[in-house]
Coordinates of C-alpha atoms in Angstrom, one line a residue:
X1351 CA -36.2 24.5 42.0
X1352 CA -34.5 27.8 42.6
X1353 CA -32.6 26.3 45.6
X1354 CA -31.3 23.6 43.3
X1355 CA -30.1 26.1 40.7
X1356 CA -28.4 28.2 43.4
X1357 CA -26.7 25.1 44.8
X1358 CA -25.5 24.2 41.3
X1359 CA -24.1 27.7 40.8
X1360 CA -22.3 27.5 44.1
X1361 CA -20.8 24.1 43.2
X1362 CA -19.7 25.4 39.8
X1363 CA -18.1 28.4 41.5
X1364 CA -16.2 26.2 44.0
X1365 CA -15.1 23.9 41.2
X1366 CA -13.8 26.9 39.2
X1367 CA -11.9 28.2 42.2
X1368 CA -10.1 24.9 42.9
X1369 CA -6.9 25.7 41.0
X1370 CA -6.6 29.1 42.7
X1371 CA -7.3 27.8 46.2
X1372 CA -4.8 25.0 45.5
X1373 CA -2.0 27.4 44.7
X1374 CA -2.8 29.5 47.8
X1375 CA -2.3 26.3 49.9
X1376 CA 0.9 25.6 48.1
X1377 CA 2.3 29.1 48.8
X1378 CA 1.4 28.9 52.5
X1379 CA 3.2 25.5 52.7
X1380 CA 6.2 27.0 50.9
X1381 CA 6.2 29.9 53.3
X1382 CA 6.6 27.4 56.1
X1383 CA 9.6 25.9 54.3
X1384 CA 11.3 29.3 54.3
X1385 CA 10.7 29.7 58.1
X1386 CA 12.1 26.2 58.7
X1387 CA 15.1 27.0 56.4
X1388 CA 15.9 30.0 58.6
X1389 CA 15.6 27.9 61.8
X1390 CA 17.8 25.1 60.5
X1391 CA 20.4 27.5 59.1
X1392 CA 20.5 29.3 62.4
X1393 CA 21.1 25.9 64.0
X1394 CA 24.2 25.5 61.9
X1395 CA 23.0 22.8 59.4
X1396 CA 24.6 22.8 56.0
X1397 CA 22.2 24.1 53.3
X1398 CA 23.4 21.5 50.7
X1399 CA 22.6 18.7 53.2
X1400 CA 19.2 20.2 53.7
X1401 CA 18.4 20.0 50.0
X1402 CA 19.7 16.4 49.8
X1403 CA 17.7 15.2 52.8
X1404 CA 14.7 17.1 51.5
X1405 CA 14.5 15.1 48.3
X1406 CA 15.4 11.8 50.1
X1407 CA 12.4 12.3 52.3
X1408 CA 10.2 13.3 49.4
X1409 CA 11.3 10.2 47.4
X1410 CA 10.6 7.9 50.4
X1411 CA 7.1 9.4 50.7
X1412 CA 6.0 9.8 47.1
X1413 CA 7.2 6.5 45.5
X1414 CA 4.9 4.3 47.6
X1415 CA 2.0 6.8 47.1
X1416 CA 2.4 6.8 43.4
X1417 CA 2.7 2.9 43.2
X1418 CA -0.5 2.5 45.3
X1419 CA -2.7 5.3 43.8
X1420 CA -1.7 5.1 40.1
X1421 CA -0.8 1.4 39.7
X1422 CA -3.6 0.9 37.1
X1423 CA -3.7 4.3 35.3
X1424 CA 0.0 4.9 35.0
X1425 CA 1.3 4.9 31.3
X1426 CA 4.4 3.0 30.5
X1427 CA 7.7 4.7 31.0
X1428 CA 10.0 5.6 28.1
X1429 CA 13.3 7.3 27.6
X1430 CA 11.6 10.6 26.7
X1431 CA 9.6 10.7 30.0
X1432 CA 12.6 9.7 32.0
X1433 CA 14.7 12.5 30.4
X1434 CA 11.9 15.0 31.2
X1435 CA 11.8 13.7 34.8
X1436 CA 15.6 14.2 35.0
X1437 CA 15.2 17.8 33.8
X1438 CA 12.4 18.4 36.2
X1439 CA 14.5 17.0 39.1
X1440 CA 17.4 19.3 38.0
X1441 CA 15.6 22.6 37.2
X1442 CA 12.8 22.3 39.7
X1443 CA 14.7 20.5 42.4
X1444 CA 18.4 20.1 43.1
X1445 CA 19.7 23.0 40.9
X1446 CA 17.1 25.7 41.7
X1447 CA 17.1 24.8 45.5
X1448 CA 20.9 24.8 45.8
X1449 CA 21.2 28.1 43.8
X1450 CA 18.5 29.7 46.0
X1451 CA 20.1 28.6 49.3
X1452 CA 23.6 29.7 48.0
X1453 CA 22.2 33.1 47.3
X1454 CA 20.9 33.1 50.9
X1455 CA 24.4 32.6 52.2
X1456 CA 26.1 35.2 50.0
X1457 CA 23.5 37.9 50.3
X1458 CA 20.4 37.7 52.6
X1459 CA 17.1 36.0 52.8
X1460 CA 15.4 39.3 52.0
X1461 CA 17.4 39.8 48.8
X1462 CA 16.9 36.1 47.6
X1463 CA 13.2 36.3 48.3
X1464 CA 12.9 39.5 46.3
X1465 CA 14.7 37.9 43.3
X1466 CA 12.4 34.9 43.5
X1467 CA 9.6 37.1 42.4
X1468 CA 11.0 37.3 38.9
X1469 CA 9.7 33.8 38.4
X1470 CA 6.3 34.8 37.0
X1471 CA 7.8 37.3 34.5
X1472 CA 10.4 34.7 33.3
X1473 CA 7.7 32.0 33.1
X1474 CA 5.5 34.3 31.1
X1475 CA 8.2 35.1 28.6
X1476 CA 9.2 31.4 28.3
X1477 CA 5.6 30.2 27.9
X1478 CA 4.9 32.8 25.1
X1479 CA 8.2 31.9 23.3
X1480 CA 7.3 28.2 23.0
X1481 CA 3.6 28.6 22.5
X1482 CA 2.2 27.5 25.8
X1483 CA 0.7 31.0 26.4
X1484 CA -0.6 33.6 24.0
X1485 CA 0.2 37.2 24.7
X1486 CA -3.0 38.6 23.2
X1487 CA -2.0 42.1 24.1
X1488 CA -4.8 43.6 22.1
X1489 CA -7.4 41.7 24.1
X1490 CA -8.6 42.7 27.6
X1491 CA -7.6 39.3 28.9
X1492 CA -4.1 39.6 27.6
X1493 CA -3.6 43.1 29.0
X1494 CA -4.9 41.9 32.3
X1495 CA -2.3 39.1 32.4
X1496 CA 0.6 41.4 31.6
X1497 CA -0.6 44.2 33.9
X1498 CA -1.3 41.7 36.7
X1499 CA 2.1 40.1 36.4
X1500 CA 3.8 43.5 36.6
X1501 CA 1.7 44.6 39.6
X1502 CA 2.3 41.4 41.5
X1503 CA 6.1 41.7 41.0
X1504 CA 6.1 45.3 41.9
X1505 CA 4.1 44.6 45.1
X1506 CA 6.6 41.9 46.0
X1507 CA 9.5 44.3 45.5
X1508 CA 7.8 46.9 47.7
X1509 CA 7.1 44.3 50.4
X1510 CA 10.8 43.4 50.4
X1511 CA 12.7 46.6 49.9
X1512 CA 10.4 49.3 51.4
X1513 CA 9.9 49.3 55.1
X1514 CA 8.1 52.5 56.1
X1515 CA 6.7 53.2 59.5
X1516 CA 6.3 50.3 61.9
X1517 CA 2.7 49.0 62.4
X1518 CA 2.0 47.3 65.7
X1519 CA -1.0 45.1 65.1
X1520 CA -0.2 42.2 67.4
X1521 CA 2.7 41.1 69.6
X1522 CA 3.3 37.5 70.7
X1523 CA 6.8 38.1 72.2
X1524 CA 7.9 34.9 70.5
X1525 CA 11.3 34.7 68.9
X1526 CA 12.5 31.3 67.7
X1527 CA 15.7 32.7 66.1
X1528 CA 18.7 34.0 68.0
X1529 CA 21.6 35.3 66.0
X1530 CA 24.7 33.1 66.1
X1531 CA 26.5 34.1 63.0
X1532 CA 25.3 31.3 60.7
X1533 CA 22.9 33.6 58.8
X1534 CA 24.5 35.9 56.3
X1535 CA 24.5 39.6 57.0
X1536 CA 23.0 42.2 54.8
X1537 CA 26.4 43.9 54.7
X1538 CA 28.1 41.3 52.5
X1539 CA 31.0 42.7 50.3
X1540 CA 30.0 43.8 46.8
X1541 CA 31.7 40.8 45.1
X1542 CA 29.7 38.2 47.1
X1543 CA 26.5 40.2 46.7
X1544 CA 26.9 40.2 42.9
X1545 CA 27.6 36.5 42.9
X1546 CA 24.6 35.9 45.1
X1547 CA 22.4 37.9 42.7
X1548 CA 23.6 35.6 39.9
X1549 CA 22.7 32.5 41.9
X1550 CA 19.3 33.9 42.8
X1551 CA 18.6 34.8 39.1
X1552 CA 19.8 31.3 38.1
X1553 CA 17.3 29.8 40.6
X1554 CA 14.5 31.9 39.1
X1555 CA 15.3 30.6 35.6
X1556 CA 15.5 27.1 36.9
X1557 CA 12.1 27.2 38.5
X1558 CA 10.5 28.8 35.5
X1559 CA 12.1 26.2 33.1
X1560 CA 10.8 23.5 35.4
X1561 CA 7.2 24.8 35.1
X1562 CA 7.4 24.8 31.3
X1563 CA 8.9 21.3 31.2
X1564 CA 6.3 20.1 33.6
X1565 CA 3.6 21.3 31.3
X1566 CA 5.1 19.4 28.4
X1567 CA 5.6 16.3 30.5
X1568 CA 2.0 16.4 31.7
X1569 CA 0.7 16.0 28.1
X1570 CA 2.3 12.6 27.7
X1571 CA 2.4 11.5 31.4
X1572 CA -0.7 12.9 33.1
X1573 CA -0.1 11.2 36.4
X1574 CA 0.6 13.8 39.1
X1575 CA 1.8 11.4 41.8
X1576 CA 4.0 9.3 39.5
X1577 CA 5.6 12.4 37.8
X1578 CA 6.3 13.9 41.2
X1579 CA 7.8 10.7 42.4
X1580 CA 10.1 10.5 39.3
X1581 CA 11.1 14.1 39.8
X1582 CA 11.9 13.5 43.5
X1583 CA 14.0 10.4 42.7
X1584 CA 16.0 12.3 40.1
X1585 CA 16.4 15.3 42.4
X1586 CA 17.5 13.1 45.3
X1587 CA 20.2 11.5 43.2
X1588 CA 21.5 14.8 42.0
X1589 CA 21.3 16.6 45.3
X1590 CA 23.1 13.8 47.2
X1591 CA 25.9 13.6 44.7
X1592 CA 26.4 17.3 44.9
X1593 CA 26.3 17.4 48.7
X1594 CA 28.8 14.6 49.0
X1595 CA 31.2 16.4 46.7
X1596 CA 30.9 19.8 48.4
X1597 CA 30.3 18.9 52.1
X1598 CA 33.3 17.4 53.8
X1599 CA 32.0 17.5 57.3
X1600 CA 30.3 14.2 57.9
X1601 CA 28.7 15.4 61.2
X1602 CA 26.4 17.6 59.0
X1603 CA 24.5 14.4 57.9
X1604 CA 23.5 13.5 61.5
X1605 CA 19.9 14.0 62.3
X1606 CA 18.4 14.0 65.8
X1607 CA 15.0 14.8 67.2
X1608 CA 15.4 18.5 66.7
X1609 CA 14.7 21.3 64.2
X1610 CA 17.0 19.7 61.6
X1611 CA 14.8 16.6 61.3
X1612 CA 11.6 18.6 61.3
X1613 CA 12.9 20.9 58.6
X1614 CA 14.0 18.1 56.1
X1615 CA 10.8 16.1 56.9
X1616 CA 8.5 19.0 56.3
X1617 CA 10.2 20.3 53.3
X1618 CA 10.5 16.9 51.8
X1619 CA 7.1 15.3 52.5
X1620 CA 4.9 18.4 52.4
X1621 CA 6.7 20.8 50.0
X1622 CA 8.5 18.5 47.5
X1623 CA 6.0 15.7 47.8
X1624 CA 2.4 16.9 48.3
X1625 CA 2.8 20.5 47.1
X1626 CA 4.7 19.7 43.9
X1627 CA 2.0 17.2 43.1
X1628 CA -0.6 20.0 43.4
X1629 CA 1.6 22.3 41.3
X1630 CA 1.8 19.5 38.6
X1631 CA -2.0 19.3 38.6
X1632 CA -2.4 23.1 38.3
X1633 CA 0.2 23.3 35.5
X1634 CA -1.7 20.5 33.6
X1635 CA -5.1 22.2 34.0
X1636 CA -4.3 25.9 33.9
X1637 CA -0.7 26.2 32.5
X1638 CA 2.7 27.2 33.9
X1639 CA 1.9 31.0 34.0
X1640 CA -1.1 30.4 36.3
X1641 CA 1.0 28.4 38.7
X1642 CA 3.9 30.8 38.8
X1643 CA 1.9 34.0 39.3
X1644 CA 1.1 32.9 42.9
X1645 CA 4.8 32.9 43.9
X1646 CA 4.7 36.5 45.3
X1647 CA 1.9 35.5 47.6
X1648 CA 4.5 33.5 49.7
X1649 CA 6.1 36.7 50.8
X1650 CA 2.8 37.9 52.3
X1651 CA 2.6 34.7 54.3
X1652 CA 6.2 34.8 55.3
X1653 CA 5.8 38.4 56.6
X1654 CA 2.8 37.3 58.8
X1655 CA 4.5 34.2 60.1
X1656 CA 7.7 36.1 60.8
X1657 CA 5.8 38.7 62.9
X1658 CA 4.0 35.9 64.8
X1659 CA 6.8 33.5 65.7
X1660 CA 10.1 35.3 64.8
X1661 CA 9.2 38.6 66.5
X1662 CA 9.6 40.6 63.3
X1663 CA 7.6 43.8 63.0
X1664 CA 5.2 44.6 60.2
X1665 CA 5.8 47.9 58.4
X1666 CA 3.8 50.1 56.0
X1667 CA 5.8 48.6 53.1
X1668 CA 4.5 45.1 54.0
X1669 CA 0.9 46.3 53.9
X1670 CA 1.2 48.2 50.6
X1671 CA 3.1 45.3 49.0
X1672 CA 0.6 42.8 50.1
X1673 CA -2.3 44.9 48.7
X1674 CA -0.6 45.2 45.3
X1675 CA 0.1 41.4 45.2
X1676 CA -3.6 40.7 45.8
X1677 CA -4.6 43.1 43.0
X1678 CA -2.1 41.6 40.6
X1679 CA -3.3 38.1 41.3
X1680 CA -6.9 39.2 40.8
X1681 CA -6.0 40.7 37.4
X1682 CA -4.2 37.6 36.2
X1683 CA -7.0 35.3 37.4
X1684 CA -9.5 37.5 35.7
X1685 CA -7.6 37.3 32.4
X1686 CA -7.2 33.6 32.6
X1687 CA -10.9 33.2 33.4
X1688 CA -11.8 35.2 30.4
X1689 CA -9.6 33.0 28.2
X1690 CA -11.0 29.8 29.7
X1691 CA -14.6 31.0 29.2
X1692 CA -13.9 31.8 25.6
X1693 CA -12.5 28.4 24.9
X1694 CA -15.2 26.4 26.8
X1695 CA -17.8 28.2 24.7
X1696 CA -16.4 26.4 21.7
X1697 CA -16.4 22.9 23.2
X1698 CA -19.1 21.1 25.3
X1699 CA -18.0 20.2 28.8
X1700 CA -18.6 16.5 28.3
X1701 CA -19.2 14.3 25.3
X1702 CA -22.2 12.0 25.7
X1703 CA -22.8 8.9 23.7
X1704 CA -20.4 6.1 22.9
X1705 CA -20.9 5.7 19.2
X1706 CA -20.4 9.3 18.0
X1707 CA -17.7 11.7 19.0
X1708 CA -18.4 14.4 16.4
X1709 CA -17.8 18.0 17.7
X1710 CA -19.3 21.1 16.2
X1711 CA -16.9 24.1 16.4
X1712 CA -18.4 27.5 15.7
X1713 CA -15.9 30.2 14.9
X1714 CA -17.5 33.5 16.0
X1715 CA -14.7 35.8 14.8
X1716 CA -15.6 37.9 11.8
X1717 CA -14.4 36.5 8.5
X1718 CA -13.9 38.6 5.3
X1719 CA -15.8 37.4 2.3
X1720 CA -12.7 37.2 0.1
X1721 CA -10.7 35.0 2.6
X1722 CA -8.7 32.3 0.8
X1723 CA -9.0 28.6 1.3
X1724 CA -5.5 28.4 2.7
X1725 CA -6.4 31.0 5.4
X1726 CA -9.6 29.0 6.2
X1727 CA -7.5 25.9 6.8
X1728 CA -5.1 27.7 8.9
X1729 CA -7.9 29.1 11.1
X1730 CA -9.5 25.7 11.5
X1731 CA -6.1 24.1 12.4
X1732 CA -5.4 26.8 14.9
X1733 CA -8.9 26.4 16.5
X1734 CA -8.5 22.7 16.8
X1735 CA -5.1 23.1 18.4
X1736 CA -6.4 25.4 21.0
X1737 CA -9.2 23.0 21.9
X1738 CA -7.1 19.8 22.0
X1739 CA -3.9 21.2 23.5
X1740 CA -4.3 24.7 24.9
X1741 CA -6.1 23.8 28.1
X1742 CA -6.4 20.0 27.9
X1743 CA -10.2 20.1 27.5
X1744 CA -10.3 17.2 25.2
X1745 CA -7.7 14.7 24.1
X1746 CA -7.0 14.5 20.3
X1747 CA -8.2 10.9 20.1
X1748 CA -11.7 12.1 21.2
X1749 CA -12.2 14.0 18.0
X1750 CA -13.1 12.0 14.8
X1751 CA -14.9 14.6 12.8
X1752 CA -15.1 18.3 13.1
X1753 CA -17.7 20.6 11.4
X1754 CA -16.7 24.2 10.9
X1755 CA -19.4 26.9 10.7
X1756 CA -18.8 30.5 10.0
X1757 CA -17.2 30.3 6.6
X1758 CA -19.1 30.9 3.3

């Protein structure tokens, strides 16, 4: 009996860690994209063409997958969903990727990666402004989310800008990049550096806006594969049109059995296909802030991969930054866990029985004796909104009657 209880606790623990483990896998895969970007750019491939091919490969992979796996459960398309998919393809795909890669050209990969760590803070502000997240600064969970976000961003900045003494942990003597002038130098002139900073900031806003739109789209179209396929189609159309207008050298579109093909195939199928699907699932289950807070983790993985296959040395700043990032992630996850626990205490995990769908909601917060009827109704409405919308625990149609306890 004790063994069964322990096994059940382990299963519950693993189930609770699924969103966090999923986002770790996503960031590892995205770190690989950055390495491939460096290799392809060093090979002389146009960055605009990389983005176009990335979404072409993603579309070719995701459309058949969505048709096969969600052919029976997929809701009907309407203009609103198509418009949301267009915005997702724009902000989360063609626009943000092109802005990010343009910032790489005008500044450096280091500078652009550092700016990308503003995404969690921007997403946090946007989510609060439209009601997808509650600040709750007076609660321990709210303070943990704010503090964790700041610690994670600070750690990523230290990882990027502070080098410190060199630390020789391992040496593989492997260097896949040889400088040939295609990668921008750190010593770009101030005008280009400022423009690159604007591009990088625009990319951060684009990615954050996409996470928020994806959260809204998931409410009406909760099909991860189909929504990702729609986003890839829209992103491919936009990226191809932009690349055709900007890139006049037709030889850039030629792909051979080389690093160019591997880069666009990996970034398209793995990153824009499978990983975006996982991000969509995480946004639907945990919200856009939870998905964005893992972004700085990619820098840790990039630092390790760079030291292993690009012969880049680890420094004290890398170790300190990685430590702060892990601490920041733990703080945010702790805060989100507290919020989820508080909500799930109000609602049973599953509703048994087919005839009755009555739910009993117990409001445990203290209530003054002289509270007015209007304030009672507002409290009830707010509680139901949290349950039916805040974390997608129950759909609205699953609630027929609601009994409120805690009021005199």
